[in-house]
Amino acid sequence: MEIVNTIAALKSLLETARLAGGKVALVPTMGALHQGHVSLISAAQAQARIVVCSIFVNPTQFTDPKDLEKYPRPLAHDLAMLETAGCDVVFMPSVKEMYPQPEEWHIDLGPAEFLLEGEFRRGHYQGVTQIVKKLFDAVSPDLAFFGQKDYQQVLMIRQMVKHFNMSLKVISCPIIREDDGLAMSSRNIHLQAEDRRHALVLSKALKYVKEHFSQYSLAELLHKAAEMITATPGIELDYFTIADGDTLLPATSKQQSNLVALVAAKVGDTRLIDNMLLFD
Ligand code: PAF
């Protein structure tokens, strides 16, 4: 496994590798890797000859400086995990490398930018698309892999790819859950034992909605899910919605074919998100 820290070194390494033929896949991460990330590496390996994983905690996507400061950075653990997973190249740039000078970034991501996470974390998706564009430019991947757990993020990245008319394929991979249903997340590390127990209600509420979808109206499903979550101690619900999977607008009919249930809540001091496709 090669580890590179600069865009120039990365480009020259990939140029040589590309000459040998085959597709290049990118798995962008902010580190603090877990089995969800490993599943992205495996999916990438199945479709590409060279898999690049980036580890970069991107400051421009954090809307709360405290969140950026406490973001976990277990580098030795991450590198060991990537080595075991058989990753080919790790790109670990500095902030200076990715942002050599202050820069403006604003692109039209469509109305979904301001819904759900966009409402609670204003500007978040501008920061995400800013860094992902830079990573795409540095790697020029044929394929890029993201986790479905950040459902809205995948939509925003697809929008950015369309905006710049980029030719790579963005692939969303299924959420990986712990045995008890908790969606894997780098932030789970912050959960105290009791919070972790309480956090299970998020996946339980999503599962309840999926399993009872044919039985109840949209309003009843939303009411029941919100009730389950707000009845759990230590949880502050930001939203629970059943939305159109493309626009993220609230579903108006159960007949819509592409519905997804999405939730965000603060569990103790940790904000978690999760979602479930209602038809898959
Ligand atoms: O999902 C993440 O870890 C980040 O938002 C990403 C896509 C690596 C951009 O910093």
Coordinates of C-alpha atoms and ligand atoms in Angstrom, one line a residue:
M1 CA 0.0 0.0 0.0
E2 CA 1.4 3.4 -1.0
I3 CA 0.8 6.4 1.1
V4 CA 1.0 9.8 -0.5
N5 CA 0.5 13.3 0.9
T6 CA 0.6 15.6 -2.1
I7 CA -1.5 15.9 -5.2
A8 CA 1.6 15.9 -7.4
A9 CA 2.9 12.6 -5.9
L10 CA -0.6 11.1 -6.2
K11 CA -1.0 12.1 -9.9
S12 CA 2.4 10.7 -10.8
L13 CA 1.8 7.4 -9.0
L14 CA -1.6 7.0 -10.7
E15 CA -0.3 8.0 -14.1
T16 CA 2.2 5.0 -13.9
A17 CA -0.6 2.7 -12.6
R18 CA -3.0 3.9 -15.3
L19 CA -0.5 3.0 -18.0
A20 CA -1.0 -0.6 -16.9
G21 CA -4.7 -0.3 -17.7
G22 CA -7.8 -0.8 -15.7
K23 CA -10.2 1.4 -13.8
V24 CA -9.3 3.7 -10.8
A25 CA -11.8 3.9 -7.9
L26 CA -11.8 6.5 -5.2
V27 CA -13.2 6.0 -1.7
P28 CA -13.2 9.5 0.0
T29 CA -13.2 9.4 3.8
M30 CA -12.4 11.6 6.8
G31 CA -10.8 8.6 8.6
A32 CA -11.9 7.0 11.8
L33 CA -12.6 4.1 9.6
H34 CA -15.1 1.3 10.4
Q35 CA -16.6 -1.7 8.6
G36 CA -18.8 0.6 6.6
H37 CA -15.7 2.1 5.0
V38 CA -14.2 -1.4 4.5
S39 CA -17.4 -2.4 2.6
L40 CA -16.8 0.6 0.3
I41 CA -13.2 -0.5 -0.3
S42 CA -14.5 -4.1 -1.1
A43 CA -17.1 -2.7 -3.5
A44 CA -14.5 -0.6 -5.2
Q45 CA -12.1 -3.5 -5.5
A46 CA -14.8 -5.5 -7.3
Q47 CA -15.1 -2.9 -10.0
A48 CA -11.7 -1.3 -10.3
R49 CA -8.0 -2.3 -10.6
I50 CA -6.7 0.5 -8.4
V51 CA -8.4 1.6 -5.3
V52 CA -7.5 5.0 -3.7
C53 CA -8.8 5.9 -0.3
S54 CA -8.4 9.5 0.9
I55 CA -8.3 10.4 4.5
F56 CA -8.9 14.1 5.0
V57 CA -10.9 15.9 7.7
N58 CA -12.3 18.6 5.6
P59 CA -12.6 21.9 7.6
T60 CA -15.0 23.6 5.1
Q61 CA -17.8 21.1 5.7
F62 CA -17.9 21.6 9.5
T63 CA -20.5 24.1 10.6
D64 CA -19.5 23.8 14.3
P65 CA -15.8 24.4 15.1
K66 CA -16.1 22.2 18.2
D67 CA -17.3 19.3 16.0
L68 CA -14.2 19.7 13.8
E69 CA -11.9 19.9 16.8
K70 CA -13.3 16.7 18.4
Y71 CA -13.5 14.7 15.1
P72 CA -11.7 11.4 15.8
R73 CA -8.3 10.9 14.0
P74 CA -7.0 7.4 14.8
L75 CA -4.5 7.4 12.0
A76 CA -2.4 4.3 12.9
H77 CA -5.7 2.3 13.3
D78 CA -7.0 3.6 9.9
L79 CA -3.8 2.7 8.0
A80 CA -3.8 -0.8 9.5
M81 CA -7.4 -1.3 8.5
L82 CA -6.7 -0.1 4.9
E83 CA -3.6 -2.4 4.7
T84 CA -5.7 -5.4 5.8
A85 CA -8.5 -4.4 3.4
G86 CA -6.0 -4.4 0.5
C87 CA -6.3 -0.8 -0.4
D88 CA -3.7 0.2 -3.0
V89 CA -3.2 3.9 -2.4
V90 CA -3.9 6.1 0.6
F91 CA -4.0 9.9 -0.1
M92 CA -3.6 11.9 3.2
P93 CA -3.1 15.5 2.3
S94 CA -2.6 18.4 4.7
V95 CA -5.1 21.3 4.9
K96 CA -2.5 23.5 3.2
E97 CA -2.2 21.0 0.3
M98 CA -6.0 21.0 -0.3
Y99 CA -6.5 24.7 0.4
P100 CA -3.3 26.5 -0.5
Q101 CA -5.1 29.8 -0.3
P102 CA -8.5 31.0 0.9
E103 CA -11.0 30.4 -1.8
E104 CA -14.7 31.1 -2.6
W105 CA -16.9 28.2 -3.4
H106 CA -20.5 28.2 -4.2
I107 CA -22.3 26.0 -6.7
D108 CA -26.0 25.5 -7.3
L109 CA -26.9 22.1 -5.7
G110 CA -30.6 22.5 -6.2
P111 CA -33.3 23.0 -3.6
A112 CA -32.5 19.8 -1.7
E113 CA -29.3 21.5 -0.4
F114 CA -31.4 23.4 2.1
L115 CA -33.6 20.5 3.3
L116 CA -32.9 18.1 6.2
E117 CA -29.1 18.2 7.0
G118 CA -28.9 21.4 4.9
E119 CA -31.3 23.1 7.2
F120 CA -29.5 22.1 10.4
R121 CA -26.0 22.5 9.0
R122 CA -26.2 25.5 6.7
G123 CA -23.4 25.4 4.1
H124 CA -22.4 21.9 4.9
Y125 CA -22.9 20.6 1.4
Q126 CA -21.0 23.4 -0.2
G127 CA -18.0 22.3 1.9
V128 CA -18.6 18.6 1.0
T129 CA -18.8 19.3 -2.7
Q130 CA -15.9 21.7 -2.6
I131 CA -13.5 19.0 -1.2
V132 CA -15.0 16.1 -3.2
K133 CA -14.4 18.1 -6.4
K134 CA -10.8 18.7 -5.4
L135 CA -10.4 15.0 -4.6
F136 CA -12.0 14.0 -8.0
D137 CA -9.6 16.4 -9.7
A138 CA -6.6 15.0 -7.9
V139 CA -7.5 11.3 -8.6
S140 CA -9.5 11.5 -11.8
P141 CA -11.3 8.3 -10.8
D142 CA -13.6 6.3 -13.1
L143 CA -15.7 5.4 -10.1
A144 CA -16.3 6.9 -6.6
F145 CA -17.9 5.1 -3.7
F146 CA -19.9 6.6 -0.9
G147 CA -22.0 5.2 1.9
Q148 CA -25.8 5.4 1.7
K149 CA -25.8 6.4 5.4
D150 CA -25.1 10.0 4.2
Y151 CA -28.0 9.8 1.8
Q152 CA -28.3 13.5 1.1
Q153 CA -24.6 13.8 0.7
V154 CA -24.7 11.3 -2.2
L155 CA -27.5 13.3 -3.9
M156 CA -25.5 16.5 -3.5
I157 CA -22.3 14.9 -4.9
R158 CA -24.3 13.6 -7.9
Q159 CA -25.6 17.1 -8.4
M160 CA -22.1 18.5 -8.3
V161 CA -20.9 15.9 -10.8
K162 CA -23.7 16.9 -13.1
H163 CA -22.9 20.6 -12.6
F164 CA -19.3 20.1 -13.8
N165 CA -20.3 17.6 -16.4
M166 CA -17.8 15.1 -14.9
S167 CA -17.8 11.6 -16.5
L168 CA -17.1 9.5 -13.4
K169 CA -19.7 7.2 -11.8
V170 CA -20.9 7.8 -8.3
I171 CA -21.8 4.6 -6.5
S172 CA -23.8 4.5 -3.3
C173 CA -23.3 1.4 -1.1
P174 CA -25.6 0.0 1.5
I175 CA -25.5 1.1 5.2
I176 CA -23.5 -1.3 7.3
R177 CA -25.1 -1.9 10.8
E178 CA -23.9 -3.3 14.1
D179 CA -25.6 -6.5 15.0
D180 CA -28.1 -4.6 17.1
G181 CA -29.0 -2.3 14.2
L182 CA -27.0 0.8 15.0
A183 CA -25.7 2.3 11.7
M184 CA -21.9 2.4 11.7
S185 CA -20.5 5.9 11.9
S186 CA -17.2 7.5 12.9
R187 CA -19.1 9.5 15.4
N188 CA -20.4 6.4 17.3
I189 CA -17.0 6.4 19.2
H190 CA -18.3 9.5 21.1
L191 CA -21.4 7.6 22.5
Q192 CA -21.3 6.8 26.2
A193 CA -22.7 3.3 26.9
E194 CA -26.1 4.6 27.9
D195 CA -26.3 6.9 24.8
R196 CA -25.4 4.0 22.6
R197 CA -28.3 2.0 24.0
H198 CA -30.7 5.0 23.5
A199 CA -29.4 5.5 19.9
L200 CA -30.8 2.1 18.9
V201 CA -34.2 3.7 18.8
L202 CA -33.2 5.5 15.5
S203 CA -32.8 2.3 13.5
K204 CA -35.8 0.7 15.4
A205 CA -38.0 3.6 14.3
L206 CA -36.8 3.3 10.7
K207 CA -37.4 -0.4 10.7
Y208 CA -40.9 0.1 12.3
V209 CA -41.8 2.4 9.4
K210 CA -40.6 0.0 6.8
E211 CA -42.3 -3.0 8.3
H212 CA -45.6 -1.2 8.9
F213 CA -45.6 0.8 5.7
S214 CA -48.6 -1.0 4.1
Q215 CA -50.6 -0.9 7.3
Y216 CA -50.7 2.8 8.3
S217 CA -51.0 6.2 6.6
L218 CA -47.9 8.4 6.2
A219 CA -49.1 10.6 9.0
E220 CA -49.6 7.7 11.3
L221 CA -46.1 6.3 10.5
L222 CA -44.4 9.6 11.1
H223 CA -46.3 10.1 14.4
K224 CA -45.4 6.7 15.7
A225 CA -41.7 7.0 14.7
A226 CA -41.4 10.5 16.3
E227 CA -43.2 9.2 19.4
M228 CA -40.8 6.2 19.7
I229 CA -37.8 8.5 19.5
T230 CA -39.0 11.4 21.7
A231 CA -40.0 8.9 24.4
T232 CA -36.4 7.7 24.6
P233 CA -34.4 9.6 27.3
G234 CA -31.3 11.6 26.2
I235 CA -32.5 12.1 22.6
E236 CA -33.3 15.4 20.9
L237 CA -35.0 14.7 17.6
D238 CA -34.1 17.0 14.7
Y239 CA -36.2 15.4 12.1
F240 CA -37.9 12.1 11.1
T241 CA -39.3 12.2 7.6
I242 CA -40.5 10.0 4.8
A243 CA -39.3 11.7 1.7
D244 CA -39.0 11.4 -2.1
G245 CA -35.6 9.8 -2.6
D246 CA -34.6 12.2 -5.4
T247 CA -36.0 15.6 -4.2
L248 CA -36.0 14.9 -0.4
L249 CA -39.4 16.6 -0.3
P250 CA -41.8 15.1 2.2
A251 CA -43.8 12.2 0.6
T252 CA -47.3 13.2 -0.3
S253 CA -48.5 9.7 -1.3
K254 CA -47.6 6.2 -0.4
Q255 CA -47.8 5.4 -4.1
Q256 CA -44.5 7.2 -4.8
S257 CA -42.0 4.6 -5.9
N258 CA -38.8 6.0 -4.5
L259 CA -39.5 6.7 -0.8
V260 CA -36.9 6.9 1.9
A261 CA -37.2 7.4 5.7
L262 CA -34.5 9.7 7.1
V263 CA -33.8 10.6 10.7
A264 CA -31.4 12.9 12.6
A265 CA -31.1 13.3 16.3
K266 CA -28.7 14.4 19.0
V267 CA -28.0 11.4 21.3
G268 CA -26.3 12.8 24.4
D269 CA -23.7 15.2 22.8
T270 CA -23.5 13.3 19.5
R271 CA -25.5 14.1 16.5
L272 CA -26.4 10.9 14.5
I273 CA -28.2 10.4 11.2
D274 CA -29.6 7.3 9.6
N275 CA -32.0 6.3 6.9
M276 CA -33.8 3.3 5.3
L277 CA -35.1 2.8 1.7
L278 CA -38.7 1.9 1.9
F279 CA -38.6 -0.1 -1.3
D280 CA -35.5 -2.1 -2.1
Ligands
PAF1 O1 -18.6 11.3 4.1 C1 -17.5 11.8 4.5 O2 -16.7 11.2 5.2 C2 -17.1 13.2 4.0 O3 -18.2 14.0 3.9 C3 -16.4 13.1 2.6 C4 -17.3 12.6 1.5 C5 -15.2 12.3 2.7 C6 -16.0 14.6 2.2 O4 -15.2 15.1 3.2

